[in-house]
Structures are given as C-alpha cells and as structure tokens.
Short mmCIF file of C-alpha atoms in Angstrom, two decimals:
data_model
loop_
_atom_site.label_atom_id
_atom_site.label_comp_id
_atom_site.label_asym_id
_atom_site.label_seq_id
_atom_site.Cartn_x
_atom_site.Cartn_y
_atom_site.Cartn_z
CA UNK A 1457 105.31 112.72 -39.74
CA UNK A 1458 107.41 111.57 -42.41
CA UNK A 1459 105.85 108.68 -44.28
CA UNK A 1460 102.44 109.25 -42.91
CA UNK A 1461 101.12 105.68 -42.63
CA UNK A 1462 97.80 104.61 -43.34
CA UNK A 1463 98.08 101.81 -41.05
CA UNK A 1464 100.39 100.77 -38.00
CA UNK A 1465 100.61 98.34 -35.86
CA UNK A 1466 103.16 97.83 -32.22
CA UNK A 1467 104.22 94.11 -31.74
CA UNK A 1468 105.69 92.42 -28.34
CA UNK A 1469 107.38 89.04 -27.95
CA UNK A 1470 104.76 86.58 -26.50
CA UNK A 1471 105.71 85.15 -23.10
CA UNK A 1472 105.10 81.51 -24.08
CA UNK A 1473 107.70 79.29 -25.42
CA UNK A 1474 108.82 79.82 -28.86
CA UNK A 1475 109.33 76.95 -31.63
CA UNK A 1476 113.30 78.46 -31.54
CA UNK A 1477 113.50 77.54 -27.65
CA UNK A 1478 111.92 74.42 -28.67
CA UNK A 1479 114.02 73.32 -31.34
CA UNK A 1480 117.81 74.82 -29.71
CA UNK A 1481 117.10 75.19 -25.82
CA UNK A 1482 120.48 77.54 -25.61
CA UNK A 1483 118.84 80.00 -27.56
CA UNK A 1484 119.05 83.53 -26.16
CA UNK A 1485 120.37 81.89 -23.08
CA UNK A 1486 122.63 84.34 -23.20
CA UNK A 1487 120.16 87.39 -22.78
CA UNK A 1488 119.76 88.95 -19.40
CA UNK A 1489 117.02 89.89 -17.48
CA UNK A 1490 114.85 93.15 -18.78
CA UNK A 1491 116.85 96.01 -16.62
CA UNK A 1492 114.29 97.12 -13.76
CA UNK A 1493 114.20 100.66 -15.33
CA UNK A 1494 112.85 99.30 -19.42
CA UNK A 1495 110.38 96.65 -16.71
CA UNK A 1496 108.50 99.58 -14.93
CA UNK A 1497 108.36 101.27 -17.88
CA UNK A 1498 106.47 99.20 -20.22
CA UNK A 1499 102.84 99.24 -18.22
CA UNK A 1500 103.19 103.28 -19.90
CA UNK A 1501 104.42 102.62 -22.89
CA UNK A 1502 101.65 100.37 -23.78
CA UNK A 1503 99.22 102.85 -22.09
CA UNK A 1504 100.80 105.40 -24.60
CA UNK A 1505 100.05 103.11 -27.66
CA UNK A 1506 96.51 102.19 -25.93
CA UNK A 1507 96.22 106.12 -25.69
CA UNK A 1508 97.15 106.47 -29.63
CA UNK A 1509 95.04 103.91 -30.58
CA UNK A 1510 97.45 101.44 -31.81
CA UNK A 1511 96.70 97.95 -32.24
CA UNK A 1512 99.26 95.62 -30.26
CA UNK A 1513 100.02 92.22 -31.58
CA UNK A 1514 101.79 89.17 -30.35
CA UNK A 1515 101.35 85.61 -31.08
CA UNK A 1516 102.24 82.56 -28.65
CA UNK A 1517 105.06 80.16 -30.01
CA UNK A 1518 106.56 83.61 -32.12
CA UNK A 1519 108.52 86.01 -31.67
CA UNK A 1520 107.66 89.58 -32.32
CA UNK A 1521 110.29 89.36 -35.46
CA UNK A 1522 107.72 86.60 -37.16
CA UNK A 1523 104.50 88.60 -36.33
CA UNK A 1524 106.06 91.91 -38.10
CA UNK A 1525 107.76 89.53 -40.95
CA UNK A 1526 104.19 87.89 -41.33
CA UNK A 1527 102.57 90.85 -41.58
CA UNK A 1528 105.09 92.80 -44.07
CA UNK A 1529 104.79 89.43 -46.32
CA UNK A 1530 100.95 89.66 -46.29
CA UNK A 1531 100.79 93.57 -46.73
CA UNK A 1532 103.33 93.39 -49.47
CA UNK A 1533 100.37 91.03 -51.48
CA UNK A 1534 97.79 93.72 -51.08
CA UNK A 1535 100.03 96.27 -52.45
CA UNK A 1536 101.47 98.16 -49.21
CA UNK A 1537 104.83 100.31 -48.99
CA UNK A 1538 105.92 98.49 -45.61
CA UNK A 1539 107.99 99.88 -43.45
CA UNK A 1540 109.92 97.73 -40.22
CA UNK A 1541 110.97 100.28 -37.23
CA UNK A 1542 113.75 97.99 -35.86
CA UNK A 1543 117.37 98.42 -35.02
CA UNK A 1544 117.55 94.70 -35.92
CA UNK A 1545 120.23 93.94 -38.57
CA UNK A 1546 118.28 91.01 -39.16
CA UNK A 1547 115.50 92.25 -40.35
CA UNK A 1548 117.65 92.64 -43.64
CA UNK A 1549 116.68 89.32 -45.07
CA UNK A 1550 112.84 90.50 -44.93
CA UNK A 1551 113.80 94.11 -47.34
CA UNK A 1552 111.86 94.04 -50.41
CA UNK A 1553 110.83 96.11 -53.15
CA UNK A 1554 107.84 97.09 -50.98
CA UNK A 1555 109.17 96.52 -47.87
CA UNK A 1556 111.80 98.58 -45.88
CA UNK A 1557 113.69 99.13 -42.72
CA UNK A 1558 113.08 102.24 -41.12
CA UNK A 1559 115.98 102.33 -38.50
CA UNK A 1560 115.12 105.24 -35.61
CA UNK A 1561 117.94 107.98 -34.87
CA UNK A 1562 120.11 106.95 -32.40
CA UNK A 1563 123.57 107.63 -30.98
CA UNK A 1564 123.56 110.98 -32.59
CA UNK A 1565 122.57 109.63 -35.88
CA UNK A 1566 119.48 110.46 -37.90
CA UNK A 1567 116.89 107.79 -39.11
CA UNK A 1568 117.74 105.89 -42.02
CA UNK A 1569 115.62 103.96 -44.32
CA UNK A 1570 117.19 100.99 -45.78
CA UNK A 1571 115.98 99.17 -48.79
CA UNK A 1572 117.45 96.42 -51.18
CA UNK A 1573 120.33 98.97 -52.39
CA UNK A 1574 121.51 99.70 -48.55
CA UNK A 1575 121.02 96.12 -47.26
CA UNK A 1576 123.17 94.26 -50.32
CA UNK A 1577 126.08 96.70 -49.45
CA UNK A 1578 126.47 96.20 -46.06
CA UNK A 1579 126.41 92.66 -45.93
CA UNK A 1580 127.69 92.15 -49.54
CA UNK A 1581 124.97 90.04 -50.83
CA UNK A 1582 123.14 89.74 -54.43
CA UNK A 1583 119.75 89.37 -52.42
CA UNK A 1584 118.53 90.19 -48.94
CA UNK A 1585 117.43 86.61 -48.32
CA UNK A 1586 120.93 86.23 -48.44
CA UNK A 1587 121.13 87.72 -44.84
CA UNK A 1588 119.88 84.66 -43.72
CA UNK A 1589 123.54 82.51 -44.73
CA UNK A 1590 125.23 85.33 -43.55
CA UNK A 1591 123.91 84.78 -40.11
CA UNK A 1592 123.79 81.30 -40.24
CA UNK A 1593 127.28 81.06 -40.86
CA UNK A 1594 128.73 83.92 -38.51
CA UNK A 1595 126.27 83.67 -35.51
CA UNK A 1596 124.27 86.10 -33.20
CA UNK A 1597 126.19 86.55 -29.73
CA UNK A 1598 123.01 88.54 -29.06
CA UNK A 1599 120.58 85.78 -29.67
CA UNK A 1600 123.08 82.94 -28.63
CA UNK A 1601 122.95 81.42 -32.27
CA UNK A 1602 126.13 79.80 -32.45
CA UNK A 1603 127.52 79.99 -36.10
CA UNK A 1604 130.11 77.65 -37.47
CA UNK A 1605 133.49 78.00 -35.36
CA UNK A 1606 136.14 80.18 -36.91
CA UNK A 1607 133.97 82.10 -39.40
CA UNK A 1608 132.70 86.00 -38.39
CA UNK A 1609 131.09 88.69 -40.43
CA UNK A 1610 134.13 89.27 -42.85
CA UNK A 1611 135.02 85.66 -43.83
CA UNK A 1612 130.78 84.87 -43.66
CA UNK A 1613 130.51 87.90 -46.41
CA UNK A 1614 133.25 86.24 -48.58
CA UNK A 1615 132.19 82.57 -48.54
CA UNK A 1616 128.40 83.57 -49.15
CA UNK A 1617 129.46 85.38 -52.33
CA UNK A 1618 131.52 82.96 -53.28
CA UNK A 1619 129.16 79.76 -52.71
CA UNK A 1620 125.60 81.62 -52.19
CA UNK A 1621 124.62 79.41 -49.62
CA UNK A 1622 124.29 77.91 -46.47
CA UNK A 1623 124.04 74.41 -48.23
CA UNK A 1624 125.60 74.88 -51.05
CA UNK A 1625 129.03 75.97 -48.99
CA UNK A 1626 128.40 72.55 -47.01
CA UNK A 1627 128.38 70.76 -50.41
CA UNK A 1628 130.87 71.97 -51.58
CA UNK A 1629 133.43 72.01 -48.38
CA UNK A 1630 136.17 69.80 -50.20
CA UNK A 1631 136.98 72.87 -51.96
CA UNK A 1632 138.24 74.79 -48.74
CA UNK A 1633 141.39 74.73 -46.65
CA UNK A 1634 142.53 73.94 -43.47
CA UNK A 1635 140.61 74.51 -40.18
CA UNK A 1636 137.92 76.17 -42.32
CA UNK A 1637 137.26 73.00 -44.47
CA UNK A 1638 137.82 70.94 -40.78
CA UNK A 1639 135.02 73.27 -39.19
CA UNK A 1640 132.73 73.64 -41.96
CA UNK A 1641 132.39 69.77 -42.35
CA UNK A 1642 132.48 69.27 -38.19
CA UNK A 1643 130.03 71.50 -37.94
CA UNK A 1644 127.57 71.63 -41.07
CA UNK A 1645 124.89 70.83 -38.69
CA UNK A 1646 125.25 73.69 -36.76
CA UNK A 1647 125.35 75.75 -39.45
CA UNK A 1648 122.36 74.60 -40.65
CA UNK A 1649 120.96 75.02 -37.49
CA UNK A 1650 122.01 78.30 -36.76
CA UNK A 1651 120.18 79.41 -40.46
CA UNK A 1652 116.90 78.08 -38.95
CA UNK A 1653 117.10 80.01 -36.03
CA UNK A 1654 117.99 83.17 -38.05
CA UNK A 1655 115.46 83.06 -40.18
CA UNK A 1656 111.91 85.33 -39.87
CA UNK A 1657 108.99 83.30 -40.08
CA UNK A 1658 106.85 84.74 -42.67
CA UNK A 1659 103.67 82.48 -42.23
CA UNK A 1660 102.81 83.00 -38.67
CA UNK A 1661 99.12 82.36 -38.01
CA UNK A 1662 97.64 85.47 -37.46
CA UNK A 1663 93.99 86.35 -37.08
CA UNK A 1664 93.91 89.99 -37.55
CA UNK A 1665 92.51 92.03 -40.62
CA UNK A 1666 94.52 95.34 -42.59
CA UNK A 1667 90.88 97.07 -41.54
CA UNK A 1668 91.83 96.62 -37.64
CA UNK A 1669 95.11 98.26 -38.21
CA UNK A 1670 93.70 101.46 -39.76
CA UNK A 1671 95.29 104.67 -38.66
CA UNK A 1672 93.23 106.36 -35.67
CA UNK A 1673 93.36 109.68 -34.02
CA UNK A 1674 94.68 109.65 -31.10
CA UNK A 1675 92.83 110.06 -27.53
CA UNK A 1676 93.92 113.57 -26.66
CA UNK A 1677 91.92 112.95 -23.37
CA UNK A 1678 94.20 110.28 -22.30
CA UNK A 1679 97.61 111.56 -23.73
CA UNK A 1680 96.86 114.65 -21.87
CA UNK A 1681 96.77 112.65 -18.51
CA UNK A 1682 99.66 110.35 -19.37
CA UNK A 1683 101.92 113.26 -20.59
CA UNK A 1684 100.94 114.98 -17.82
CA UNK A 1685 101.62 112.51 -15.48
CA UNK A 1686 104.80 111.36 -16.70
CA UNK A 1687 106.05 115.45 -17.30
CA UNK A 1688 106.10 114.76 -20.63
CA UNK A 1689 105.97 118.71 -21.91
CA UNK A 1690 107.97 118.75 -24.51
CA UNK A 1691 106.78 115.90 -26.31
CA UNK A 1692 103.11 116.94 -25.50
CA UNK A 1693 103.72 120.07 -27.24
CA UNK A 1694 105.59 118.59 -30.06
CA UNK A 1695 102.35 116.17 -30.47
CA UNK A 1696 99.53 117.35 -29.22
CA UNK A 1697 100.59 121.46 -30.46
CA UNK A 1698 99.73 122.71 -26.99
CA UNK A 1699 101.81 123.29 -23.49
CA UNK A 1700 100.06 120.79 -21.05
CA UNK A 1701 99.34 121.71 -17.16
CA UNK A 1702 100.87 119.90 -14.43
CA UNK A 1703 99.88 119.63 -10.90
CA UNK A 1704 102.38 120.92 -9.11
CA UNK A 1705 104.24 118.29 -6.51
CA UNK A 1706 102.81 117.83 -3.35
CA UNK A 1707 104.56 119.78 -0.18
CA UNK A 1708 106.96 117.04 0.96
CA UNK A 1709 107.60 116.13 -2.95
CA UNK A 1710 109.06 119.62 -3.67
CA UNK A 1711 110.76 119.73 0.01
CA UNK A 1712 112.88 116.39 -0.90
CA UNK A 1713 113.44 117.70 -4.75
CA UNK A 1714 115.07 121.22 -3.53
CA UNK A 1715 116.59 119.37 -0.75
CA UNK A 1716 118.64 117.65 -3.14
CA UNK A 1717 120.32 121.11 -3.93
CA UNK A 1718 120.77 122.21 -0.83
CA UNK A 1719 118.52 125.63 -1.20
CA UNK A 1720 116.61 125.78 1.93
CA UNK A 1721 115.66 129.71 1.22
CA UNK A 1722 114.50 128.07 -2.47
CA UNK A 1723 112.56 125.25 -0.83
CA UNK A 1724 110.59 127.84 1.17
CA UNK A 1725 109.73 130.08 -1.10
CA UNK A 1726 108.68 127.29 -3.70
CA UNK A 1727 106.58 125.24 -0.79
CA UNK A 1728 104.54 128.93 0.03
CA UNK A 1729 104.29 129.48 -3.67
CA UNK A 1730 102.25 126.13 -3.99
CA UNK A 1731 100.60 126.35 -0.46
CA UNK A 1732 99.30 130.05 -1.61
CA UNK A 1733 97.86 129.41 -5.53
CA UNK A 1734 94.25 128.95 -6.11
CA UNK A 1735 92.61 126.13 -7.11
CA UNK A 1736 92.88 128.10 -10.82
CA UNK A 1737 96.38 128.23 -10.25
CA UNK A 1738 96.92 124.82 -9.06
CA UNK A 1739 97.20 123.72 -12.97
CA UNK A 1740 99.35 126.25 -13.95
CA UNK A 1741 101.47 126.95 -17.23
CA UNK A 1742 105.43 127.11 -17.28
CA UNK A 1743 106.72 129.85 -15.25
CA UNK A 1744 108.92 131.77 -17.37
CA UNK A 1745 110.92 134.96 -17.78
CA UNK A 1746 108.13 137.07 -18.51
CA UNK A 1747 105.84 135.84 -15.87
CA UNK A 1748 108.23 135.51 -12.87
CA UNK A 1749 109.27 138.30 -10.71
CA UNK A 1750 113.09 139.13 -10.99
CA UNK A 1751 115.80 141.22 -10.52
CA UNK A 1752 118.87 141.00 -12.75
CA UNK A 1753 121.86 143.37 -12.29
CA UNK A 1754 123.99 144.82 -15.05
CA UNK A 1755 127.74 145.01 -13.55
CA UNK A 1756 130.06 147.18 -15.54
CA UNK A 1757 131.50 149.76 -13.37
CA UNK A 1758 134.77 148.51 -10.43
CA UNK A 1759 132.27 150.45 -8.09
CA UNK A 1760 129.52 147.76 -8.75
CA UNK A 1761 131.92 144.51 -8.92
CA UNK A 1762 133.37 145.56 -5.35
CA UNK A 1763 130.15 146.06 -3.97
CA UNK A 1764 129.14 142.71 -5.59
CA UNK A 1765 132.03 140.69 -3.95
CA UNK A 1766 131.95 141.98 -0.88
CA UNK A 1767 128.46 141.10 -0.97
CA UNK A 1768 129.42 137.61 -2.15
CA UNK A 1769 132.26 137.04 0.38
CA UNK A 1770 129.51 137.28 3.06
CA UNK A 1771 127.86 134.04 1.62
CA UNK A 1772 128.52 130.57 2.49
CA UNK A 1773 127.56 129.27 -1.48
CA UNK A 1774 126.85 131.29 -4.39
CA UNK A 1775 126.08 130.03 -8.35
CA UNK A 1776 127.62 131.01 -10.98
CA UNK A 1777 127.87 130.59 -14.79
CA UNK A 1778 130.23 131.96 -17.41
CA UNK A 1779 129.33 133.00 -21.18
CA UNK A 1780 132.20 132.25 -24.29
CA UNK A 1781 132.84 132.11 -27.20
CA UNK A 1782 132.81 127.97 -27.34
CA UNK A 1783 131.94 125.08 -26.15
CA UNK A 1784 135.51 123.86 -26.05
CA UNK A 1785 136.49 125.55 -22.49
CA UNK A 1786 140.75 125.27 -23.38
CA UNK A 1787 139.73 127.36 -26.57
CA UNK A 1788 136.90 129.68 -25.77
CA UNK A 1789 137.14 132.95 -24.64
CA UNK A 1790 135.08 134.38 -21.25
CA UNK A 1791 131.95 136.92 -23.07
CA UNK A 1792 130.49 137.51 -18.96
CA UNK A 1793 130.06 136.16 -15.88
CA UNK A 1794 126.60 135.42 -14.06
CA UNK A 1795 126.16 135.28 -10.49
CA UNK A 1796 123.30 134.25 -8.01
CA UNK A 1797 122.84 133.65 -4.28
CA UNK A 1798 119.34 134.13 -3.93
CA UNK A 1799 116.47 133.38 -5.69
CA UNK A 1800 115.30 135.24 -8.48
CA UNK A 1801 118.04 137.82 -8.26
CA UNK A 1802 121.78 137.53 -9.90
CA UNK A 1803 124.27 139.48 -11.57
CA UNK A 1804 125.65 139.31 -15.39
CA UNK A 1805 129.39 141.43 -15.45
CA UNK A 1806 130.38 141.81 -19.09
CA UNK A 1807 134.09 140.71 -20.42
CA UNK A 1808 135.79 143.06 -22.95
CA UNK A 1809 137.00 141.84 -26.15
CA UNK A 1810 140.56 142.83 -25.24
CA UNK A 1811 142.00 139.68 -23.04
CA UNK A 1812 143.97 142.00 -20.95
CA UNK A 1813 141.42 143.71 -20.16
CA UNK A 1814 139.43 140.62 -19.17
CA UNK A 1815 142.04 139.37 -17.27
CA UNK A 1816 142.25 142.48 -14.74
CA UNK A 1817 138.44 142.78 -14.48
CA UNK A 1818 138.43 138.67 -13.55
CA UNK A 1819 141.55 139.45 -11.11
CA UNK A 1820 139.05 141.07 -8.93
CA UNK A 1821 137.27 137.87 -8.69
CA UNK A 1822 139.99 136.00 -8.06
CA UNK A 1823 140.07 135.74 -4.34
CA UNK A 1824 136.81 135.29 -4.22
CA UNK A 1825 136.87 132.17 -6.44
CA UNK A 1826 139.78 130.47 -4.76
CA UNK A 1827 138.14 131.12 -1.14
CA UNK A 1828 138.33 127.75 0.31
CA UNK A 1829 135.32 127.99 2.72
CA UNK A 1830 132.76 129.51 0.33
CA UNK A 1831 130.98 126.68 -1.69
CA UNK A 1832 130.62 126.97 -5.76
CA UNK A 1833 127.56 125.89 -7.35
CA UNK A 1834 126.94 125.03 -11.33
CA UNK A 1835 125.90 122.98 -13.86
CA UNK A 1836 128.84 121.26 -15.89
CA UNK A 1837 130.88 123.02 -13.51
CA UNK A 1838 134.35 121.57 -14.74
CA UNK A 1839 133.28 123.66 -18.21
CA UNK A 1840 133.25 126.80 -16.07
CA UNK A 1841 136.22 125.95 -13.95
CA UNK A 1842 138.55 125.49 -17.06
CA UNK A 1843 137.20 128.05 -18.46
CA UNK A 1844 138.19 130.43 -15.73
CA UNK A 1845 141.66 128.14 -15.41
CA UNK A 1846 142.82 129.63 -18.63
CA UNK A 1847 142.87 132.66 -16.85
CA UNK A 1848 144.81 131.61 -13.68
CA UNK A 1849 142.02 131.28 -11.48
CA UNK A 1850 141.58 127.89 -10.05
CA UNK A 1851 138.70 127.15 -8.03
CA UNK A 1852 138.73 126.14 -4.60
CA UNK A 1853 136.29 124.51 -1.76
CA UNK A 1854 133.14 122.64 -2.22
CA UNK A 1855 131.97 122.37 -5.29
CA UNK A 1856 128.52 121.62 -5.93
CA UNK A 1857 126.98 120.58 -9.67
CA UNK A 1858 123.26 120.35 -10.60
CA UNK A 1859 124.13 118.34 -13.63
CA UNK A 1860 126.10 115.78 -11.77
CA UNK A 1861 123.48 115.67 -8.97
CA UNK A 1862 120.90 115.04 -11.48
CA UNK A 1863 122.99 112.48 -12.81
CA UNK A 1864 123.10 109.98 -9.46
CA UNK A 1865 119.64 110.18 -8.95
CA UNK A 1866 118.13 110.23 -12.93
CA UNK A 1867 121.23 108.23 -14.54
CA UNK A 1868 119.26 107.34 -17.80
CA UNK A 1869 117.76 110.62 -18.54
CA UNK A 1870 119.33 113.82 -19.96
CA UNK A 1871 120.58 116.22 -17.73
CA UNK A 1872 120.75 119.65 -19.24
CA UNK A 1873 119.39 122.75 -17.51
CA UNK A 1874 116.29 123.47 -19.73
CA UNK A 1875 115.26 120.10 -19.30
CA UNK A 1876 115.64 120.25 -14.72
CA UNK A 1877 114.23 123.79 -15.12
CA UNK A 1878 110.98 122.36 -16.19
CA UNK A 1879 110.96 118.95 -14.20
CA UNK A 1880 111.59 120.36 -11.01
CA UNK A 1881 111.31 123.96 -11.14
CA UNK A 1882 107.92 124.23 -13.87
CA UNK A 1883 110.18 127.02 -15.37
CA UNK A 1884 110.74 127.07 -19.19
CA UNK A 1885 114.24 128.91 -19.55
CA UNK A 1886 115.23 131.56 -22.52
CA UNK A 1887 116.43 129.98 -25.62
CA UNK A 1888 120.20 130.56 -26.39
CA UNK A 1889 119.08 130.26 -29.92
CA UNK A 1890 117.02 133.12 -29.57
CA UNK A 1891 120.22 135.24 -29.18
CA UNK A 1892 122.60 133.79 -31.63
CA UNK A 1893 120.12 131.62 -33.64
CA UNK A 1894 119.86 127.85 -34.80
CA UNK A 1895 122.33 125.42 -34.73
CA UNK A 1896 124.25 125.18 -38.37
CA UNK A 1897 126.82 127.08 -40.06
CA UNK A 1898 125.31 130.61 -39.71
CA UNK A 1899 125.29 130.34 -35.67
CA UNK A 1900 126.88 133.29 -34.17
CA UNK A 1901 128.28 133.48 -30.66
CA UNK A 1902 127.95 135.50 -27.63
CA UNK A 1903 131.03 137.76 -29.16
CA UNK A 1904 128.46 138.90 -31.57
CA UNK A 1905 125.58 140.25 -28.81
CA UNK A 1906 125.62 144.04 -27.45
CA UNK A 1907 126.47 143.14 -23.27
CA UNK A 1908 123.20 144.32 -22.54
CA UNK A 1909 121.32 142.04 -24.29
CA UNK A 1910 123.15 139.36 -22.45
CA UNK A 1911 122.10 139.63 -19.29
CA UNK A 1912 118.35 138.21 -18.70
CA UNK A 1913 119.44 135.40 -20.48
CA UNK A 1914 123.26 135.17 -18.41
CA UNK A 1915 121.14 135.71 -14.76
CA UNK A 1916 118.65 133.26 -15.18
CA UNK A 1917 121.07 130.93 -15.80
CA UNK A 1918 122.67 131.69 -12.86
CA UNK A 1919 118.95 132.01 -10.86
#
C-alpha cells in the first residue's frame, strides 16, 4: 500500500543441507523445532501467496537470507529501489543506496524503513558491510555462531571502529590487553569463522527472471475461499473492499463453541437459527445491531432498578459490563452499568456525574453483586471488578470471563470482544469510536455522551 512494488517475490529456507551446516555442523544447533501452531500454519500461508500470485523462491544448499541478498544485489544492477521485509538485524550488512530494510510493525511499534543512515547508527559502523565484523566478532545465540569469547555487541562496536575489521583486529592483536588480547589471538579462527557464517551470500545461483516476479492481481476467487475459510473478515474487507460470507458452523460445531460459555438457552436459540435459514441465508452477512432483533432497557428511575434486581436475584448467572471514564479501573470513574441474562435483551442504568450520587444508586446493587451463589459473567472481568471495588463493592461467587476462556483455548490469537463477536457469534458489534471518535488526542469519553445515547451500545455489550 505504501511503496507499491512493481515486483515481489516470498522466499523459504530450502530443506536440504546448507554450505553453513557443511562448513560449522553446530550451526543453528541451537534452534528448536518449528512450534506445532507456525507448522500447521504454513500449508495456508503459502496457499495465501499462491492465491496472490506471488512467486516463491528457495534454493537447495541456501538459505532464504542468500536467495533475498542475491536477488537485492542483482535488482540493485538493473536499477531497482529494493526493499528486504525482515526482522533480521542481519540483513544490515546487505543496506544500500538502493536497497533497504523494511522492518514490519511489531510489539506495538510501527514499520520502519532502515537505510544506510539508520543501520550505521545502530551498530556504529562507517559502512553496512561492516555488520558483517560486528557479528563475526560478537556472535548470534540465535543462529549458534559462536563469536570470539569475552566480546558482545558493545565492546564488538568499539573494536570494529577502532580496527575496521575482522582481520585487521586479528593483525593487529598485540595492541590489546589482557584476556581480550589472550582471546582474540586463541580464538582468531573462530572469529574468522563466525564472519563466514554471518555473512549473506550475494551470488547464489538462481534461475529466475525480474519478468517472473512482476506484480499480479490477485485471485479474488481463491482469497474469497481461503478468507472465508480461515474467518478471515476483517482482513478480507481491508483487502478485497468487501464483507465476505461465511457458512455458518455445522450443528455440533456451534453446540461445542456456546458450550464453552456455558449458555445453553444461547446454544438453542443459535442451533434453530441455523437449522431454520434458507439455503439464501445459509451464506449470510454479519448480524449486527440493525439487523438483529433486541430489546434494550433504559434504567433511570429506583422503581425500574428494584424491579431489575429482583429480577436478577432470581438468576443463577447474569453478564454484566460497566462504562468509565478510563481504561485505568483505580482512576476511572463508573459512566453506567449494562446488564444481561438472556439473549438479546439487557439493561444500561446511567451513573450521575456527582460520585455521591453514584455511590447510593450502585448501593442498590450491592447485595446483589456480593451474592455468593449467583455467578458473574464478563470479559476482562478484573477491569469491571476494580472498577466497582473503588466503590466498596467487591464481587463474590463464580466468576466467569469470556476473555480468559478465549484465552485457554485460542492462546496465540487476540481476544477482544469485537473480534469473538464475529468468530463465534457472526455478529459485528457497534464501534466505541463511533460515540467518542478515533483514537488520538481529540478522543472524548463516555462523560461526554447524553445517557441515552449510551445504551444500544452499553446492552450489546452486555448481550
């Protein structure tokens, strides 16, 4: 999207032998196995890139690292702006004038793109080639390339600015001090060694031609299926510009899912739902607010919030949710309260500005809330529960959190609501933005939106 490439290619490592194994069998010995989760994966991803019609190279006896080096070298001579999508700090000694880094977001960060400038400052070097003696000197725990004893990233940095070299730092090793001098003469070959094995071949034999890695458009056809399959929606519709249809789970699929949160009135109503639609139905578009009967209560009178709990205190679980001013529970302030035991019907009961106020309106609630035999559902429940502790209630039974749930049974995917809404449920939930806008400095919060407006968005959190 951003530097809309004319040509792209995805490389793998090659499962033969590489000329590094050959030549230093302890290399990446160190590595372990490709975690099951990454291993059942990759048959889709390289679907995907089949799907986007992007060539895939690898070359026996190389590793990927070469293939993309070899390839940046040769597109560098026919005049391309190169960029590397790696994480790979060593990809630093390959940064030209025409060829950068393009390191993806991660960890909260955005993508950066790292050219001569960015490389020479982080490792301190006149030349990105230079990255090469930095490695070779301080070692890759990663990729088991052992260094010279006694020297890390720090001292590596100094002594390569001071000598330039790998070789010329051996040559000159009679100049140093100590255990340094002892280690760098011990082990020189090492050293020497480890530069080798850091170094990206740039001359791999490659049969392939710029032509055959021309930018393609994509196969919709396909990416529809794949997305589909994989419930993909939100990248489908970031790509493709379109919502995609799923097909609905199949009877005992949706029985386990809603099993998991212990709604057996839910897991009824969702398995005749399903049973019911016609074939026309059967690939259906997100259920939302707007297309899903409901019934959400505004609660503002002591008439309607006694009626309310004694309805509640006749339930063995209800869900709830609570509205504030922040996302830091021990500071925030309680804006409402949303409450559900059924499906598609809940309750949103405002909070006044004035804490006292608040306080005696939450005092009703109280009982109910610390009821030992009447289980609490959420999602980030501890939020909620200090939230409510700064106002003396504290929370007793079972407790019961979606987020958590979703957690022990998904551990490496994200585990807000919106995103289980439309996994499990097909439901695409209101936008808190569209109530107090984007993210960034002119964000409001739920202080700043009339009670009544509140509420659809308050319930269906609860629902």
């Amino acid at each position: 999207e951003k530097q809309k490439p004319t040509h792209i290619a995805v490389v793998f490592d090659a499962p033969a032998v590489t000329n590094r194994e050959l030549e230093f069998s302890d290399y990446k010995a160190g590595r372990h196995e490709m975690p099951e989760d990454i291993r059942i994966a990759l048959p889709y991803i390289k679907q995907i890139i089949e799907a986007f019609k992007i060539p895939m190279l690898l070359k026996d006896g190389f590793e990927a690292d070469d293939v993309i080096g070899t390839i940046a070298k040769d597109a560098e001579k026919e005049g391309f702006i190169t960029y590397m999508m790696t994480p790979d700090k060593d990809f630093g000694q390959l940064v030209t004038e025409k060829s950068f880094i393009y390191k993806p977001a991660a960890y909260g960060k955005p993508a950066q793109v790292l050219g001569i400038k960015e490389v020479c400052e982080k490792f301190e070097v006149e030349n990105p080639l230079q990255v090469i003696d930095i490695l070779g000197l301080w070692g890759d725990a990663v990729d088991n390339i052992p260094g010279i004893p006694g020297i890390g990233e720090k001292t590596a940095k100094i002594l390569i600015k001071q000598y330039g070299s790998v070789e010329n730092l051996i040559a000159h090793a009679e100049e140093l001090k100590g255990k340094q001098k002892e280690n760098v003469i011990n082990f020189a070959e090492q050293g020497l060694l480890s530069k080798r094995l850091a170094t990206i071949i740039v001359d791999v034999p490659l049969e392939y031609d710029f032509e055959d890695l021309k930018m393609e458009s994509p196969d919709e056809e396909k990416i529809t299926a794949l997305f589909a399959e994989l419930e993909f929606r939100n990248l489908a519709k970031r790509i493709l510009g379109k919502e995609i249809q799923i097909q609905p789970a199949a009877k005992n699929q949706v029985g386990a899912q809603m099993d998991l949160f212990g709604n057996t009135e839910m897991e009824t109503e969702v398995l005749e739902e399903t049973s019911s639609a016609s074939p026309e139905e059967t690939s259906y578009e997100l259920k939302n607010i707007t297309n899903t009967n409901h019934t959400y209560h505004f609660i503002n009178e002591k008439t309607q919030r006694a009626a309310l709990i004694e309805k509640l205190n006749a339930q063995k679980s209800f869900c709830f949710d609570t509205e504030t001013t922040s996302i830091n529970a021990l500071e925030s302030e309680i804006v409402g309260l949303s409450i559900a035991f059924k499906p598609h019907e809940a309750y949103y009961i405002p909070f006044s500005k004035n804490q006292e106020e608040t306080l005696q309106i939450l005092n009703e609630f109280k009982p109910l809330f610390e009821n030992k035999n009447i289980e609490k559902v959420g999602q980030n429940i501890k939020y909620d529960m200090n939230v409510l502790s700064n106002y003396g209630i504290r929370i007793k039974g079972q407790l019961f959190d979606t987020m958590v749930a979703h957690f022990l049974i998904q551990p490496d995917m994200r585990h807000n609501m919106d995103l289980l809404a439309e996994n499990y449920l097909g439901y695409k939930t209101v936008s808190i933005e569209t109530l107090i806008g984007k993210k960034g400095k002119n964000q409001g919060n739920m202080r700043d939106i009339a009670p009544e407006q509140i509420t659809d968005y308050a319930c269906e959190d609860a629902d």
